[in-house]
């Protein structure tokens, strides 16, 4: 989950991040309009090349809300599994 602050001064960093982590099989969630207005083209190309989903987060949703929701789902799943 990212607010894209690290991409503000170096838009090519998104491409580097995806290429570095592409073996981990993950997705990226980005909140636009604070640091970036749009996802850099090089990042989109790299994500498409490695079949990595990019999710645009609504501006009003915080990363804490997402992490809490995901953690709740994981813990709920674990609890039901035992």
mmCIF file with all atom_site columns, C-alpha atoms in Angstrom:
data_model
loop_
_atom_site.group_PDB
_atom_site.id
_atom_site.type_symbol
_atom_site.label_atom_id
_atom_site.label_alt_id
_atom_site.label_comp_id
_atom_site.label_asym_id
_atom_site.label_entity_id
_atom_site.label_seq_id
_atom_site.pdbx_PDB_ins_code
_atom_site.Cartn_x
_atom_site.Cartn_y
_atom_site.Cartn_z
_atom_site.occupancy
_atom_site.B_iso_or_equiv
_atom_site.pdbx_formal_charge
_atom_site.auth_seq_id
_atom_site.auth_comp_id
_atom_site.auth_asym_id
_atom_site.auth_atom_id
_atom_site.pdbx_PDB_model_num
ATOM 1  C CA . UNK A 1 1  ? 0.000   0.000   0.000   1.00 0.00 ? 1  UNK A CA 1
ATOM 2  C CA . UNK A 1 2  ? 1.497   3.324   -0.994  1.00 0.00 ? 2  UNK A CA 1
ATOM 3  C CA . UNK A 1 3  ? 0.605   6.979   -1.145  1.00 0.00 ? 3  UNK A CA 1
ATOM 4  C CA . UNK A 1 4  ? 3.252   7.201   -3.899  1.00 0.00 ? 4  UNK A CA 1
ATOM 5  C CA . UNK A 1 5  ? 5.395   9.726   -1.989  1.00 0.00 ? 5  UNK A CA 1
ATOM 6  C CA . UNK A 1 6  ? 8.532   7.862   -3.024  1.00 0.00 ? 6  UNK A CA 1
ATOM 7  C CA . UNK A 1 7  ? 7.549   8.261   -6.680  1.00 0.00 ? 7  UNK A CA 1
ATOM 8  C CA . UNK A 1 8  ? 7.012   12.021  -6.516  1.00 0.00 ? 8  UNK A CA 1
ATOM 9  C CA . UNK A 1 9  ? 10.592  12.944  -7.346  1.00 0.00 ? 9  UNK A CA 1
ATOM 10 C CA . UNK A 1 10 ? 11.466  9.795   -9.303  1.00 0.00 ? 10 UNK A CA 1
ATOM 11 C CA . UNK A 1 11 ? 8.507   8.421   -11.322 1.00 0.00 ? 11 UNK A CA 1
ATOM 12 C CA . UNK A 1 12 ? 10.770  5.679   -12.732 1.00 0.00 ? 12 UNK A CA 1
ATOM 13 C CA . UNK A 1 13 ? 11.090  4.268   -9.200  1.00 0.00 ? 13 UNK A CA 1
ATOM 14 C CA . UNK A 1 14 ? 7.734   2.482   -9.660  1.00 0.00 ? 14 UNK A CA 1
ATOM 15 C CA . UNK A 1 15 ? 9.189   0.465   -12.521 1.00 0.00 ? 15 UNK A CA 1
ATOM 16 C CA . UNK A 1 16 ? 12.245  -0.381  -10.394 1.00 0.00 ? 16 UNK A CA 1
ATOM 17 C CA . UNK A 1 17 ? 10.065  -1.450  -7.465  1.00 0.00 ? 17 UNK A CA 1
ATOM 18 C CA . UNK A 1 18 ? 7.980   -3.781  -9.613  1.00 0.00 ? 18 UNK A CA 1
ATOM 19 C CA . UNK A 1 19 ? 11.019  -5.308  -11.341 1.00 0.00 ? 19 UNK A CA 1
ATOM 20 C CA . UNK A 1 20 ? 12.751  -5.883  -7.994  1.00 0.00 ? 20 UNK A CA 1
ATOM 21 C CA . UNK A 1 21 ? 9.754   -7.493  -6.314  1.00 0.00 ? 21 UNK A CA 1
ATOM 22 C CA . UNK A 1 22 ? 8.156   -9.231  -9.299  1.00 0.00 ? 22 UNK A CA 1
ATOM 23 C CA . UNK A 1 23 ? 8.981   -12.735 -8.025  1.00 0.00 ? 23 UNK A CA 1
ATOM 24 C CA . UNK A 1 24 ? 7.022   -12.144 -4.804  1.00 0.00 ? 24 UNK A CA 1
ATOM 25 C CA . UNK A 1 25 ? 3.615   -12.278 -6.615  1.00 0.00 ? 25 UNK A CA 1
ATOM 26 C CA . UNK A 1 26 ? 1.952   -9.286  -5.101  1.00 0.00 ? 26 UNK A CA 1
ATOM 27 C CA . UNK A 1 27 ? -0.268  -6.401  -6.062  1.00 0.00 ? 27 UNK A CA 1
ATOM 28 C CA . UNK A 1 28 ? 0.225   -2.697  -5.494  1.00 0.00 ? 28 UNK A CA 1
ATOM 29 C CA . UNK A 1 29 ? -2.359  -0.346  -4.041  1.00 0.00 ? 29 UNK A CA 1
ATOM 30 C CA . UNK A 1 30 ? -1.705  3.337   -4.707  1.00 0.00 ? 30 UNK A CA 1
ATOM 31 C CA . UNK A 1 31 ? -3.506  6.457   -3.591  1.00 0.00 ? 31 UNK A CA 1
ATOM 32 C CA . UNK A 1 32 ? -3.290  9.140   -6.263  1.00 0.00 ? 32 UNK A CA 1
ATOM 33 C CA . UNK A 1 33 ? -3.663  12.945  -6.154  1.00 0.00 ? 33 UNK A CA 1
ATOM 34 C CA . UNK A 1 34 ? -1.431  13.704  -3.197  1.00 0.00 ? 34 UNK A CA 1
ATOM 35 C CA . UNK A 1 35 ? 1.998   13.065  -4.702  1.00 0.00 ? 35 UNK A CA 1
ATOM 36 C CA . UNK A 1 36 ? 1.079   11.743  -8.145  1.00 0.00 ? 36 UNK A CA 1
ATOM 37 C CA . UNK A 1 37 ? -1.794  12.629  -10.431 1.00 0.00 ? 37 UNK A CA 1
ATOM 38 C CA . UNK A 1 38 ? -1.428  9.420   -12.455 1.00 0.00 ? 38 UNK A CA 1
ATOM 39 C CA . UNK A 1 39 ? 0.586   6.219   -12.446 1.00 0.00 ? 39 UNK A CA 1
ATOM 40 C CA . UNK A 1 40 ? 3.818   6.591   -14.441 1.00 0.00 ? 40 UNK A CA 1
ATOM 41 C CA . UNK A 1 41 ? 3.709   4.837   -17.817 1.00 0.00 ? 41 UNK A CA 1
ATOM 42 C CA . UNK A 1 42 ? 6.891   2.881   -17.060 1.00 0.00 ? 42 UNK A CA 1
ATOM 43 C CA . UNK A 1 43 ? 5.271   1.488   -13.914 1.00 0.00 ? 43 UNK A CA 1
ATOM 44 C CA . UNK A 1 44 ? 2.146   0.442   -15.836 1.00 0.00 ? 44 UNK A CA 1
ATOM 45 C CA . UNK A 1 45 ? 4.278   -1.290  -18.475 1.00 0.00 ? 45 UNK A CA 1
ATOM 46 C CA . UNK A 1 46 ? 6.295   -3.168  -15.846 1.00 0.00 ? 46 UNK A CA 1
ATOM 47 C CA . UNK A 1 47 ? 3.135   -4.200  -13.981 1.00 0.00 ? 47 UNK A CA 1
ATOM 48 C CA . UNK A 1 48 ? 1.603   -5.490  -17.216 1.00 0.00 ? 48 UNK A CA 1
ATOM 49 C CA . UNK A 1 49 ? 4.806   -7.307  -18.154 1.00 0.00 ? 49 UNK A CA 1
ATOM 50 C CA . UNK A 1 50 ? 4.884   -9.186  -14.840 1.00 0.00 ? 50 UNK A CA 1
ATOM 51 C CA . UNK A 1 51 ? 1.099   -9.522  -14.492 1.00 0.00 ? 51 UNK A CA 1
ATOM 52 C CA . UNK A 1 52 ? 1.017   -7.513  -11.259 1.00 0.00 ? 52 UNK A CA 1
ATOM 53 C CA . UNK A 1 53 ? -2.267  -5.786  -10.419 1.00 0.00 ? 53 UNK A CA 1
ATOM 54 C CA . UNK A 1 54 ? -2.306  -2.098  -9.543  1.00 0.00 ? 54 UNK A CA 1
ATOM 55 C CA . UNK A 1 55 ? -5.268  -0.963  -7.466  1.00 0.00 ? 55 UNK A CA 1
ATOM 56 C CA . UNK A 1 56 ? -6.134  2.729   -7.222  1.00 0.00 ? 56 UNK A CA 1
ATOM 57 C CA . UNK A 1 57 ? -7.306  3.518   -3.704  1.00 0.00 ? 57 UNK A CA 1
ATOM 58 C CA . UNK A 1 58 ? -10.028 6.076   -3.042  1.00 0.00 ? 58 UNK A CA 1
ATOM 59 C CA . UNK A 1 59 ? -8.493  9.233   -1.624  1.00 0.00 ? 59 UNK A CA 1
ATOM 60 C CA . UNK A 1 60 ? -10.713 9.183   1.469   1.00 0.00 ? 60 UNK A CA 1
ATOM 61 C CA . UNK A 1 61 ? -9.584  5.676   2.507   1.00 0.00 ? 61 UNK A CA 1
ATOM 62 C CA . UNK A 1 62 ? -6.476  5.481   4.714   1.00 0.00 ? 62 UNK A CA 1
ATOM 63 C CA . UNK A 1 63 ? -3.843  2.777   4.580   1.00 0.00 ? 63 UNK A CA 1
ATOM 64 C CA . UNK A 1 64 ? -4.610  2.030   8.230   1.00 0.00 ? 64 UNK A CA 1
ATOM 65 C CA . UNK A 1 65 ? -8.233  1.259   7.340   1.00 0.00 ? 65 UNK A CA 1
ATOM 66 C CA . UNK A 1 66 ? -7.121  -1.150  4.630   1.00 0.00 ? 66 UNK A CA 1
ATOM 67 C CA . UNK A 1 67 ? -4.524  -2.862  6.804   1.00 0.00 ? 67 UNK A CA 1
ATOM 68 C CA . UNK A 1 68 ? -7.070  -3.272  9.611   1.00 0.00 ? 68 UNK A CA 1
ATOM 69 C CA . UNK A 1 69 ? -9.658  -4.746  7.245   1.00 0.00 ? 69 UNK A CA 1
ATOM 70 C CA . UNK A 1 70 ? -7.174  -7.172  5.678   1.00 0.00 ? 70 UNK A CA 1
ATOM 71 C CA . UNK A 1 71 ? -5.797  -8.199  9.081   1.00 0.00 ? 71 UNK A CA 1
ATOM 72 C CA . UNK A 1 72 ? -9.336  -8.815  10.346  1.00 0.00 ? 72 UNK A CA 1
ATOM 73 C CA . UNK A 1 73 ? -10.086 -11.058 7.339   1.00 0.00 ? 73 UNK A CA 1
ATOM 74 C CA . UNK A 1 74 ? -6.859  -13.022 7.790   1.00 0.00 ? 74 UNK A CA 1
ATOM 75 C CA . UNK A 1 75 ? -7.435  -13.545 11.509  1.00 0.00 ? 75 UNK A CA 1
ATOM 76 C CA . UNK A 1 76 ? -11.065 -14.494 10.884  1.00 0.00 ? 76 UNK A CA 1
ATOM 77 C CA . UNK A 1 77 ? -9.957  -17.057 8.290   1.00 0.00 ? 77 UNK A CA 1
ATOM 78 C CA . UNK A 1 78 ? -7.311  -18.483 10.641  1.00 0.00 ? 78 UNK A CA 1
ATOM 79 C CA . UNK A 1 79 ? -9.803  -18.727 13.518  1.00 0.00 ? 79 UNK A CA 1
ATOM 80 C CA . UNK A 1 80 ? -12.313 -20.593 11.331  1.00 0.00 ? 80 UNK A CA 1
ATOM 81 C CA . UNK A 1 81 ? -9.600  -22.965 10.110  1.00 0.00 ? 81 UNK A CA 1
ATOM 82 C CA . UNK A 1 82 ? -8.918  -24.371 13.597  1.00 0.00 ? 82 UNK A CA 1
#
